[in-house]
Amino acid sequence: MASVQDIVVAASINLLSVLAFLLAFAFLRLQPFCDRVYFPKWYKKGIRESPKKTGTALKKFVNLDFRTYLRFWKWMPEALRMPEPELIEHAGLDAAVYVRIYLLGLKIFVPITFLAFAVLVPINWTGESLDKIKDITYSNIDKLSISNVSPGSLRFIAHIAMAYVFTFWTCYSLYKEYKIVMTKRLEFLAAENRRPDQFTVLVRNVPPDPDESVSEHVEHFFCVNHADTYLMHQVVYNANKLATLVETKKGLHNWQTYYQTRYERNPKARPRTKKGFWGLWGENVDAIDYYTAEIEKINGEEAAEREKVMSDPNAIVPAAFVSFRSRWGAAVCAQTQQSSNPTIWLTEWAPEPRNVYWENLAIPYVELAVKRLLMAVAMFFLTFFFMIPIAFVQSMASIEGIEKVFPFLKPVIETERVKSVVQGFLPGIALKIFLVLLPTILMSMSKVEGLTSFSSLDRRTAGKYHLFIIVNVFFGSIITGAAFEQLQKFLNQAPSEIPRTVGVAIPMKATFFITYIMVDGWAGIAAEVLRIVPLVLFHLKNTFIVKTEKDREEAMDAGGINFYITEPRIQLYFLLGLVYATVTPFILPFIIVFFAFAYLVFRHQIINVYDQKYESAASFWPDIHRRVIIGLIMSQLLLMGLLSTKGVSKSTPVLLVLPVLTIWFHRFCKGRFESAFVKFPLQDAVIKDTLEKATEPNLDLKAYLHNAYTHPVFKPVEAERTVFIDEEENNPLVTTKRTSRRENGGGGRGGDGGGGSKPDSGRVTPRVVLD
Amino acid sequence: MASVQDIVVAASINLLSVLAFLLAFAFLRLQPFCDRVYFPKWYKKGIRESPKKTGTALKKFVNLDFRTYLRFWKWMPEALRMPEPELIEHAGLDAAVYVRIYLLGLKIFVPITFLAFAVLVPINWTGESLDKIKDITYSNIDKLSISNVSPGSLRFIAHIAMAYVFTFWTCYSLYKEYKIVMTKRLEFLAAENRRPDQFTVLVRNVPPDPDESVSEHVEHFFCVNHADTYLMHQVVYNANKLATLVETKKGLHNWQTYYQTRYERNPKARPRTKKGFWGLWGENVDAIDYYTAEIEKINGEEAAEREKVMSDPNAIVPAAFVSFRSRWGAAVCAQTQQSSNPTIWLTEWAPEPRNVYWENLAIPYVELAVKRLLMAVAMFFLTFFFMIPIAFVQSMASIEGIEKVFPFLKPVIETERVKSVVQGFLPGIALKIFLVLLPTILMSMSKVEGLTSFSSLDRRTAGKYHLFIIVNVFFGSIITGAAFEQLQKFLNQAPSEIPRTVGVAIPMKATFFITYIMVDGWAGIAAEVLRIVPLVLFHLKNTFIVKTEKDREEAMDAGGINFYITEPRIQLYFLLGLVYATVTPFILPFIIVFFAFAYLVFRHQIINVYDQKYESAASFWPDIHRRVIIGLIMSQLLLMGLLSTKGVSKSTPVLLVLPVLTIWFHRFCKGRFESAFVKFPLQDAVIKDTLEKATEPNLDLKAYLHNAYTHPVFKPVEAERTVFIDEEENNPLVTTKRTSRRENGGGGRGGDGGGGSKPDSGRVTPRVVLD
């Protein structure tokens, strides 16, 4: 096991790389040519304008104001400065609550760390169990851990007591946080502007009717069963093919622009391309002509398909968005059962228009049930047996495998140097590629399951990824060996034996996880802030494709929090912290650094970079809560197993109380808070309805909702920003001409284009400080 | 292990005792003095009148018409003759669906038995594995079981194939039955008369308001949030103390009547009693005077308490029954969330008035959560550690224990004969008493959990009892030893080892379970039809307490299906049948006989005897379905374990598909059917509302609902039958004067006093045949 010195060395190396990333970021973010990569959020909001428009040619690309370099660290306090209500207005509740996960980590682990270092570390240190055993080597870290307490010692009482204290503190923090998030969500929903989804319910599985079209059937059904509140409905067209055509056209258009640009720069040679895939093979043709012709062709196809979809009754799927006269009516319809057959006329609160996942709106009940079964089975095999295909690919990717497929490479890779690289590199790369692709694979699995909104897809995928991480990263690192070997081992072990096997291995893996935290946690977060991939992509696009300001807007690619990728990874740190709090408290400071640093970076990112695709008003919080609870229960069981091997098996009943209480606590919180994240209470609906009726008695709701739920491909391009943004365009958004470097990256605010924030225009003051 | 001959002997003995019970029943039911015990249902409905009013004195008590004795078996076809729609009208849907559980047992097991005997029995019989092993004794039953197939034989393919067939057949039957029951429930609800609970919602956890009383607060809240549909509400008084007083008074009244009767029969000596508990000790006083004075006293107390409850605002609990103008309004309110705080303003569909469990209407959310936790822990200990207090009591109940407490008994119990009886009898009796009391204990645990209706109490208790039976009867019989020993054993065994341990023991226990089925199943059902306890009690009451016709009505004590006791026991037979279908098919005919016999008996009982306390419209079916599924999955896992010890461990993955598919099937059915048992679809509500509006435009709903949800103690005694019965009193119920023995016990029908059946008076024809 590594000694403290080793850890210090590893920490230093990692800290240096983190520092390098941060310095690179601090330097690049001040350069005008990177401005759009590091501040896209402000561009999207229209508050920031391209710095290139002013100043000399050189100044347009490089920041020559050296004073600003001296304050390179200033983005950090900037990121923390924006108060939370403003953050919610600026970036939406989803993003603001997302960074609260890191805050929750700090809230839980800072007191735990102090307590652990004050109580457990001295007790472990003076345990002197390891000193007695002369023939094994041990590190100083082990002296700080529970391993140093001799079996059967009364000192374990302290660990058990601390397990209780940590559990209660964690539950208390979770409870408080759940309450805060619930309050914020309710306030957010109450303060929201009028939005189409407040009045709308998504109806699925409309039963076929021989005499009526889907549209008529929906209208008649709701006219009868919600006579007083039904207003209108919008049918859903199966525009999946059309969407593909539009997407293809966009790609072709990009290529055309690219060749056009090349031709303009070098008018002597008209660029040529090959007709095949990605221009790699096929007939050689004139590129510009070819793409122009292709676009023509696809234009025709698109028009025909558009025509077909709009006229063909079979292109209407048995689903509809039904809107009501009042929020009350929509809330009632979304929460009640319509028909005595619970598989038809399924109603749910409609996702906001840009959150709708259109492909999945029309899956019949039985098909859905079968798909879910298949995906559950697939998930099981993916989690436990993913190593088998990887191992197969790895064996293919060996020297011999390559020689077989590409015999001409033989002389090259047979050379000693290349051979060692290939042998050391290829097997790892196969696994790495799989791990990088994994969230995408899981996401497509979730899509098969038929969820109808992006937010629910994100949440479902996060659950899958969390399972995978627990099994393959946490248990996989503790008990080395492939997951299916572990599974077999667990199946052949007594249930009371499993926590023991894992528990014993836990103290030994502390140093491994410390290194993991530094590499994956610290360096990963630092890489996040640097945004290398978007940086490169932006400049490539900017050089070759960007023609208009709109193109440049699109090329910025602000991205967003990839909830389904990042959240399960955070949960790993919660799990590690809770498991090691009583065992090896030395790991805790590393976790605290991770949470603090990630909080800082993600707060900066959501202020300056990310542009969320949708706003779900923090509906993911119950998942966060549940997963921390899972981590807590795992930590309790593993401590139980560990202690039972330490000659204090009498502690088992004492510790068994903890998971029972924790599960009860979870159920209690679920009953207390969860429905606020699932249902829309009638009282709140009535308040909003009443207020609206008083302030806008002449509102034409029908006109307002007219085109809200139209498939994006049917909307005119300009209208692609959802309708309700128009509302906020009345706000006096301040367009700041940027004449100098902008130190205060966190400043400026205005109506949020997406989050449906308050149009509290009186408070919108530009904070862009000129220096 | 027992041979076929042993089984035949045991079967004969049991059949003889069953026959004795049945003959006793056939004889007693023809006697006029038992008429009220065996036909109370008809008396309650007013169709049957006491036979004593006619004929000679002797004829009033004994049936002298010997011809009727020759047709003693006629009650059996009678019981089967009433068609199901009529049965539903007569006894309610709960009872009609309850007997369908037995029918489901027949539907599942009759084809399985035929298939098992056609396929598995020949395969087992010719296995000849046991013939080879000369040194162990085996019975013929073992030759029919899977034990006779030699390890690793290919014959196991047949067992695996049959496991698939049986699973699919069971699932198919379950699916069909679920569908049938759902349809029946929906039809029943649609055909129902107007009932108060259709318009009413139970609101709990009304938050306290400093300025308003509960009543005002409720009114204001619903006037605002259900403006269009709110009609009225009824507050709930905390009348628990008053109810106790009323109950006590009733008891005193019975005693007074008893002594009055004694005095009238023997006017020479005024009866005397002692003041203490049950008249066992205390001052000796004149009994009639004493009880008269006591009743006076309690009358005063009752009046004072009544006054207090009605005037004291603190006696109003924070719960209310809120009624709406339409069924649509009630359905909406019951299914939606009212407040953003999900622990206040909890709404649920109101139970019908007689189904309300008044004591539990006012438990705050946190208290409820704590109580549930405590009950869950208590249930765990009760299930696994109940033997510890029993063993303690048993040790107390030994000779030495008795001698200690009652030293004066020493000479008596020291005699050899008494000693042996005490030693053999006492320990067993302690366990027996516990097992008899168990359902009551479980019921009081469910009551602590705060359920608000008798039907949900029944269902919850049945779930607890089912768990207890599976752990202590099924596993307890297979792996002998106390439950906590099993628990320890299981915890220290690998999960894959548990089905193996249990699976191996299963074939060996077949004969034990056959005996169990005959004693508990056959004889138990025969005892049910005889109704010994109600018979004795009725005659005691009739002799001493009954004064008026109303008293006699009450003394009949028709009872009901004790769902929470009987249903979990049925599930044991499903479990046994499914487990043994592939292992020892010889057990199946015994189970079929049980189901057929129980179907017959319970059909007879619900037609002639039981008077259900409430009608829940078969809302228990999802539980039945789930428990059969649990049995099915257990059978699959145990077969897997058994086969893996038979040298065909390769079968495990093949068999593992079955539980996965079964769980999926369960989820599918849950989604498909369950909500019909939980929610009330708006479409159905609208249909009923519209119909009502058309037929009765001038209905005064407020007057109709006026007193519907008043605590029973506040109702005038005559009005104790719930209000909606009045509706059906318009029906021309035919009061049949009974001049002769009534052969056709299953005949006659009319509006159901409780079940809210159709007042389809045109079809009500008296079927009482005079012979």
mmCIF file of C-alpha atoms in Angstrom, chain A residues 235-450:
data_model
loop_
_atom_site.group_PDB
_atom_site.id
_atom_site.type_symbol
_atom_site.label_atom_id
_atom_site.label_comp_id
_atom_site.label_asym_id
_atom_site.label_seq_id
_atom_site.Cartn_x
_atom_site.Cartn_y
_atom_site.Cartn_z
ATOM 1 C CA VAL A 235 -52.476 16.190 -32.924
ATOM 2 C CA VAL A 236 -49.000 14.734 -33.304
ATOM 3 C CA TYR A 237 -47.673 13.957 -36.767
ATOM 4 C CA ASN A 238 -45.278 11.122 -37.325
ATOM 5 C CA ALA A 239 -42.565 13.377 -38.729
ATOM 6 C CA ASN A 240 -39.621 11.158 -37.898
ATOM 7 C CA LYS A 241 -38.729 10.638 -41.579
ATOM 8 C CA LEU A 242 -39.138 14.321 -42.301
ATOM 9 C CA ALA A 243 -36.878 15.174 -39.364
ATOM 10 C CA THR A 244 -34.212 12.865 -40.783
ATOM 11 C CA LEU A 245 -34.459 14.595 -44.166
ATOM 12 C CA VAL A 246 -34.094 18.010 -42.568
ATOM 13 C CA GLU A 247 -31.092 16.761 -40.630
ATOM 14 C CA THR A 248 -29.460 15.331 -43.775
ATOM 15 C CA LYS A 249 -30.073 18.545 -45.635
ATOM 16 C CA LYS A 250 -28.359 20.494 -42.899
ATOM 17 C CA GLY A 251 -25.289 18.253 -43.222
ATOM 18 C CA LEU A 252 -25.205 18.638 -46.985
ATOM 19 C CA HIS A 253 -25.545 22.364 -46.578
ATOM 20 C CA ASN A 254 -22.517 22.411 -44.278
ATOM 21 C CA TRP A 255 -20.444 20.540 -46.871
ATOM 22 C CA GLN A 256 -21.583 22.872 -49.610
ATOM 23 C CA THR A 257 -20.571 25.890 -47.532
ATOM 24 C CA TYR A 258 -17.233 24.280 -46.755
ATOM 25 C CA TYR A 259 -16.377 23.739 -50.423
ATOM 26 C CA GLN A 260 -17.733 27.157 -51.305
ATOM 27 C CA THR A 261 -15.398 28.703 -48.741
ATOM 28 C CA ARG A 262 -12.456 26.699 -50.037
ATOM 29 C CA TYR A 263 -13.244 27.777 -53.578
ATOM 30 C CA GLU A 264 -13.504 31.406 -52.602
ATOM 31 C CA ARG A 265 -10.135 31.306 -50.899
ATOM 32 C CA ASN A 266 -8.510 29.540 -53.787
ATOM 33 C CA PRO A 267 -10.535 30.415 -56.913
ATOM 34 C CA LYS A 268 -8.091 28.661 -59.249
ATOM 35 C CA ALA A 269 -9.086 25.083 -58.461
ATOM 36 C CA ARG A 270 -12.674 24.120 -58.057
ATOM 37 C CA PRO A 271 -12.751 21.616 -55.181
ATOM 38 C CA ARG A 272 -13.690 18.058 -56.070
ATOM 39 C CA THR A 273 -15.140 15.252 -53.952
ATOM 40 C CA LYS A 274 -16.066 11.628 -54.199
ATOM 41 C CA LYS A 275 -19.679 10.553 -54.164
ATOM 42 C CA GLY A 276 -19.339 7.800 -51.527
ATOM 43 C CA PHE A 277 -19.521 7.909 -47.771
ATOM 44 C CA TRP A 278 -17.848 11.019 -46.330
ATOM 45 C CA GLY A 279 -16.175 11.623 -49.689
ATOM 46 C CA LEU A 280 -13.844 8.683 -49.180
ATOM 47 C CA TRP A 281 -14.595 6.711 -52.329
ATOM 48 C CA GLY A 282 -16.779 6.627 -55.412
ATOM 49 C CA GLU A 283 -16.939 8.735 -58.530
ATOM 50 C CA ASN A 284 -14.944 11.954 -58.464
ATOM 51 C CA VAL A 285 -17.159 14.996 -59.110
ATOM 52 C CA ASP A 286 -17.153 18.747 -58.743
ATOM 53 C CA ALA A 287 -17.916 19.274 -55.077
ATOM 54 C CA ILE A 288 -19.955 22.467 -55.192
ATOM 55 C CA ASP A 289 -22.105 21.320 -58.086
ATOM 56 C CA TYR A 290 -22.572 17.917 -56.495
ATOM 57 C CA TYR A 291 -23.758 19.265 -53.164
ATOM 58 C CA THR A 292 -25.953 21.900 -54.788
ATOM 59 C CA ALA A 293 -27.624 19.162 -56.808
ATOM 60 C CA GLU A 294 -27.970 16.953 -53.749
ATOM 61 C CA ILE A 295 -29.601 19.759 -51.811
ATOM 62 C CA GLU A 296 -32.008 20.401 -54.665
ATOM 63 C CA LYS A 297 -32.910 16.745 -54.672
ATOM 64 C CA ILE A 298 -33.454 16.565 -50.943
ATOM 65 C CA ASN A 299 -35.471 19.788 -51.078
ATOM 66 C CA GLY A 300 -37.850 18.035 -53.392
ATOM 67 C CA GLU A 301 -38.058 14.969 -51.192
ATOM 68 C CA GLU A 302 -38.628 17.122 -48.155
ATOM 69 C CA ALA A 303 -41.472 19.020 -49.776
ATOM 70 C CA ALA A 304 -43.115 15.770 -50.875
ATOM 71 C CA GLU A 305 -42.772 14.243 -47.414
ATOM 72 C CA ARG A 306 -44.102 17.402 -45.785
ATOM 73 C CA GLU A 307 -47.070 17.290 -48.100
ATOM 74 C CA LYS A 308 -47.631 13.610 -47.366
ATOM 75 C CA VAL A 309 -47.447 13.986 -43.605
ATOM 76 C CA MET A 310 -49.870 16.885 -43.556
ATOM 77 C CA SER A 311 -52.452 15.154 -45.721
ATOM 78 C CA ASP A 312 -52.165 11.474 -44.845
ATOM 79 C CA PRO A 313 -54.447 10.541 -41.929
ATOM 80 C CA ASN A 314 -52.148 7.604 -41.157
ATOM 81 C CA ALA A 315 -49.341 10.025 -40.412
ATOM 82 C CA ILE A 316 -51.205 11.173 -37.310
ATOM 83 C CA VAL A 317 -50.114 9.102 -34.361
ATOM 84 C CA PRO A 318 -52.608 8.130 -31.650
ATOM 85 C CA ALA A 319 -51.385 10.808 -29.282
ATOM 86 C CA ALA A 320 -52.264 14.432 -28.791
ATOM 87 C CA PHE A 321 -51.526 17.498 -26.755
ATOM 88 C CA VAL A 322 -54.780 18.567 -25.129
ATOM 89 C CA SER A 323 -55.003 22.079 -23.749
ATOM 90 C CA PHE A 324 -57.430 23.377 -21.151
ATOM 91 C CA ARG A 325 -58.984 26.708 -20.293
ATOM 92 C CA SER A 326 -57.194 26.812 -16.967
ATOM 93 C CA ARG A 327 -54.207 25.324 -15.204
ATOM 94 C CA TRP A 328 -56.699 23.707 -12.857
ATOM 95 C CA GLY A 329 -58.257 21.799 -15.733
ATOM 96 C CA ALA A 330 -54.882 20.596 -16.958
ATOM 97 C CA ALA A 331 -53.774 19.554 -13.471
ATOM 98 C CA VAL A 332 -56.999 17.617 -12.998
ATOM 99 C CA CYS A 333 -56.719 15.848 -16.338
ATOM 100 C CA ALA A 334 -53.057 14.976 -15.848
ATOM 101 C CA GLN A 335 -53.634 13.399 -12.451
ATOM 102 C CA THR A 336 -56.807 11.444 -13.091
ATOM 103 C CA GLN A 337 -57.603 8.270 -14.902
ATOM 104 C CA GLN A 338 -59.805 8.850 -17.928
ATOM 105 C CA SER A 339 -61.031 5.475 -19.055
ATOM 106 C CA SER A 340 -61.800 2.288 -17.222
ATOM 107 C CA ASN A 341 -59.190 0.619 -19.414
ATOM 108 C CA PRO A 342 -55.988 1.983 -17.910
ATOM 109 C CA THR A 343 -53.957 1.356 -21.053
ATOM 110 C CA ILE A 344 -55.821 3.863 -23.206
ATOM 111 C CA TRP A 345 -56.310 7.595 -22.864
ATOM 112 C CA LEU A 346 -53.167 7.851 -20.766
ATOM 113 C CA THR A 347 -52.719 11.405 -19.591
ATOM 114 C CA GLU A 348 -49.658 13.035 -18.154
ATOM 115 C CA TRP A 349 -48.576 16.585 -17.611
ATOM 116 C CA ALA A 350 -47.099 17.678 -20.933
ATOM 117 C CA PRO A 351 -43.363 18.339 -21.016
ATOM 118 C CA GLU A 352 -42.483 21.826 -22.145
ATOM 119 C CA PRO A 353 -42.344 21.950 -25.964
ATOM 120 C CA ARG A 354 -38.558 21.754 -26.352
ATOM 121 C CA ASN A 355 -38.420 18.898 -23.804
ATOM 122 C CA VAL A 356 -40.682 16.631 -25.891
ATOM 123 C CA TYR A 357 -39.005 13.565 -27.349
ATOM 124 C CA TRP A 358 -41.189 13.273 -30.430
ATOM 125 C CA GLU A 359 -40.124 9.842 -31.620
ATOM 126 C CA ASN A 360 -41.663 8.047 -28.655
ATOM 127 C CA LEU A 361 -45.151 9.469 -28.543
ATOM 128 C CA ALA A 362 -46.933 6.583 -30.182
ATOM 129 C CA ILE A 363 -45.944 3.240 -28.671
ATOM 130 C CA PRO A 364 -48.797 0.866 -27.788
ATOM 131 C CA TYR A 365 -48.970 -0.475 -24.263
ATOM 132 C CA VAL A 366 -48.044 -4.095 -24.934
ATOM 133 C CA GLU A 367 -45.120 -3.162 -27.179
ATOM 134 C CA LEU A 368 -43.862 -0.851 -24.458
ATOM 135 C CA ALA A 369 -44.068 -3.581 -21.833
ATOM 136 C CA VAL A 370 -42.102 -5.975 -24.041
ATOM 137 C CA LYS A 371 -39.490 -3.344 -24.817
ATOM 138 C CA ARG A 372 -39.008 -2.603 -21.132
ATOM 139 C CA LEU A 373 -38.497 -6.277 -20.386
ATOM 140 C CA LEU A 374 -35.904 -6.578 -23.139
ATOM 141 C CA MET A 375 -34.083 -3.487 -21.954
ATOM 142 C CA ALA A 376 -34.034 -4.741 -18.357
ATOM 143 C CA VAL A 377 -32.490 -8.010 -19.495
ATOM 144 C CA ALA A 378 -30.038 -6.147 -21.746
ATOM 145 C CA MET A 379 -29.098 -3.882 -18.847
ATOM 146 C CA PHE A 380 -28.381 -6.886 -16.671
ATOM 147 C CA PHE A 381 -26.079 -8.407 -19.253
ATOM 148 C CA LEU A 382 -24.437 -5.090 -20.035
ATOM 149 C CA THR A 383 -23.654 -4.526 -16.372
ATOM 150 C CA PHE A 384 -22.333 -7.933 -15.519
ATOM 151 C CA PHE A 385 -21.025 -9.314 -18.787
ATOM 152 C CA PHE A 386 -19.761 -6.287 -20.704
ATOM 153 C CA MET A 387 -16.216 -7.527 -20.274
ATOM 154 C CA ILE A 388 -16.840 -10.524 -22.525
ATOM 155 C CA PRO A 389 -17.247 -8.635 -25.839
ATOM 156 C CA ILE A 390 -14.536 -6.212 -24.757
ATOM 157 C CA ALA A 391 -12.159 -9.089 -24.140
ATOM 158 C CA PHE A 392 -13.075 -10.461 -27.549
ATOM 159 C CA VAL A 393 -12.329 -7.130 -29.221
ATOM 160 C CA GLN A 394 -9.130 -6.896 -27.239
ATOM 161 C CA SER A 395 -8.013 -10.282 -28.504
ATOM 162 C CA MET A 396 -8.840 -9.135 -32.049
ATOM 163 C CA ALA A 397 -6.925 -5.917 -31.491
ATOM 164 C CA SER A 398 -3.716 -7.769 -30.702
ATOM 165 C CA ILE A 399 -0.657 -7.779 -32.935
ATOM 166 C CA GLU A 400 -1.731 -11.062 -34.514
ATOM 167 C CA GLY A 401 -5.247 -9.827 -35.110
ATOM 168 C CA ILE A 402 -4.039 -6.734 -36.905
ATOM 169 C CA GLU A 403 -1.591 -8.718 -38.987
ATOM 170 C CA LYS A 404 -4.374 -10.979 -40.110
ATOM 171 C CA VAL A 405 -6.672 -8.183 -41.237
ATOM 172 C CA PHE A 406 -4.042 -5.832 -42.598
ATOM 173 C CA PRO A 407 -1.138 -8.054 -43.697
ATOM 174 C CA PHE A 408 0.604 -5.117 -45.371
ATOM 175 C CA LEU A 409 1.112 -3.486 -41.945
ATOM 176 C CA LYS A 410 3.180 -6.440 -40.805
ATOM 177 C CA PRO A 411 6.650 -4.941 -41.365
ATOM 178 C CA VAL A 412 5.671 -1.757 -39.550
ATOM 179 C CA ILE A 413 4.153 -3.203 -36.419
ATOM 180 C CA GLU A 414 6.717 -5.958 -36.128
ATOM 181 C CA THR A 415 9.331 -3.352 -35.211
ATOM 182 C CA GLU A 416 10.044 -3.445 -31.520
ATOM 183 C CA ARG A 417 8.966 0.069 -30.659
ATOM 184 C CA VAL A 418 5.651 0.039 -32.509
ATOM 185 C CA LYS A 419 4.923 -3.429 -31.170
ATOM 186 C CA SER A 420 5.263 -2.361 -27.557
ATOM 187 C CA VAL A 421 3.018 0.640 -28.135
ATOM 188 C CA VAL A 422 0.396 -1.477 -29.845
ATOM 189 C CA GLN A 423 0.492 -4.137 -27.176
ATOM 190 C CA GLY A 424 0.343 -1.688 -24.314
ATOM 191 C CA PHE A 425 -2.152 0.627 -25.910
ATOM 192 C CA LEU A 426 -4.676 -1.257 -28.015
ATOM 193 C CA PRO A 427 -6.345 -3.454 -25.367
ATOM 194 C CA GLY A 428 -6.771 -0.444 -23.122
ATOM 195 C CA ILE A 429 -8.197 1.666 -25.909
ATOM 196 C CA ALA A 430 -10.963 -0.834 -26.618
ATOM 197 C CA LEU A 431 -12.125 -0.611 -23.006
ATOM 198 C CA LYS A 432 -11.704 3.155 -22.966
ATOM 199 C CA ILE A 433 -13.781 3.557 -26.140
ATOM 200 C CA PHE A 434 -16.475 1.390 -24.609
ATOM 201 C CA LEU A 435 -16.516 3.440 -21.428
ATOM 202 C CA VAL A 436 -16.711 6.688 -23.374
ATOM 203 C CA LEU A 437 -19.552 5.307 -25.484
ATOM 204 C CA LEU A 438 -21.334 3.739 -22.531
ATOM 205 C CA PRO A 439 -23.559 6.710 -21.569
ATOM 206 C CA THR A 440 -24.625 7.002 -25.196
ATOM 207 C CA ILE A 441 -25.432 3.287 -25.302
ATOM 208 C CA LEU A 442 -27.429 3.596 -22.109
ATOM 209 C CA MET A 443 -29.220 6.629 -23.507
ATOM 210 C CA SER A 444 -30.321 4.732 -26.603
ATOM 211 C CA MET A 445 -31.544 1.939 -24.357
ATOM 212 C CA SER A 446 -33.626 4.451 -22.435
ATOM 213 C CA LYS A 447 -34.992 5.766 -25.714
ATOM 214 C CA VAL A 448 -36.179 2.290 -26.612
ATOM 215 C CA GLU A 449 -38.093 2.208 -23.350
ATOM 216 C CA GLY A 450 -40.455 4.801 -24.729
#
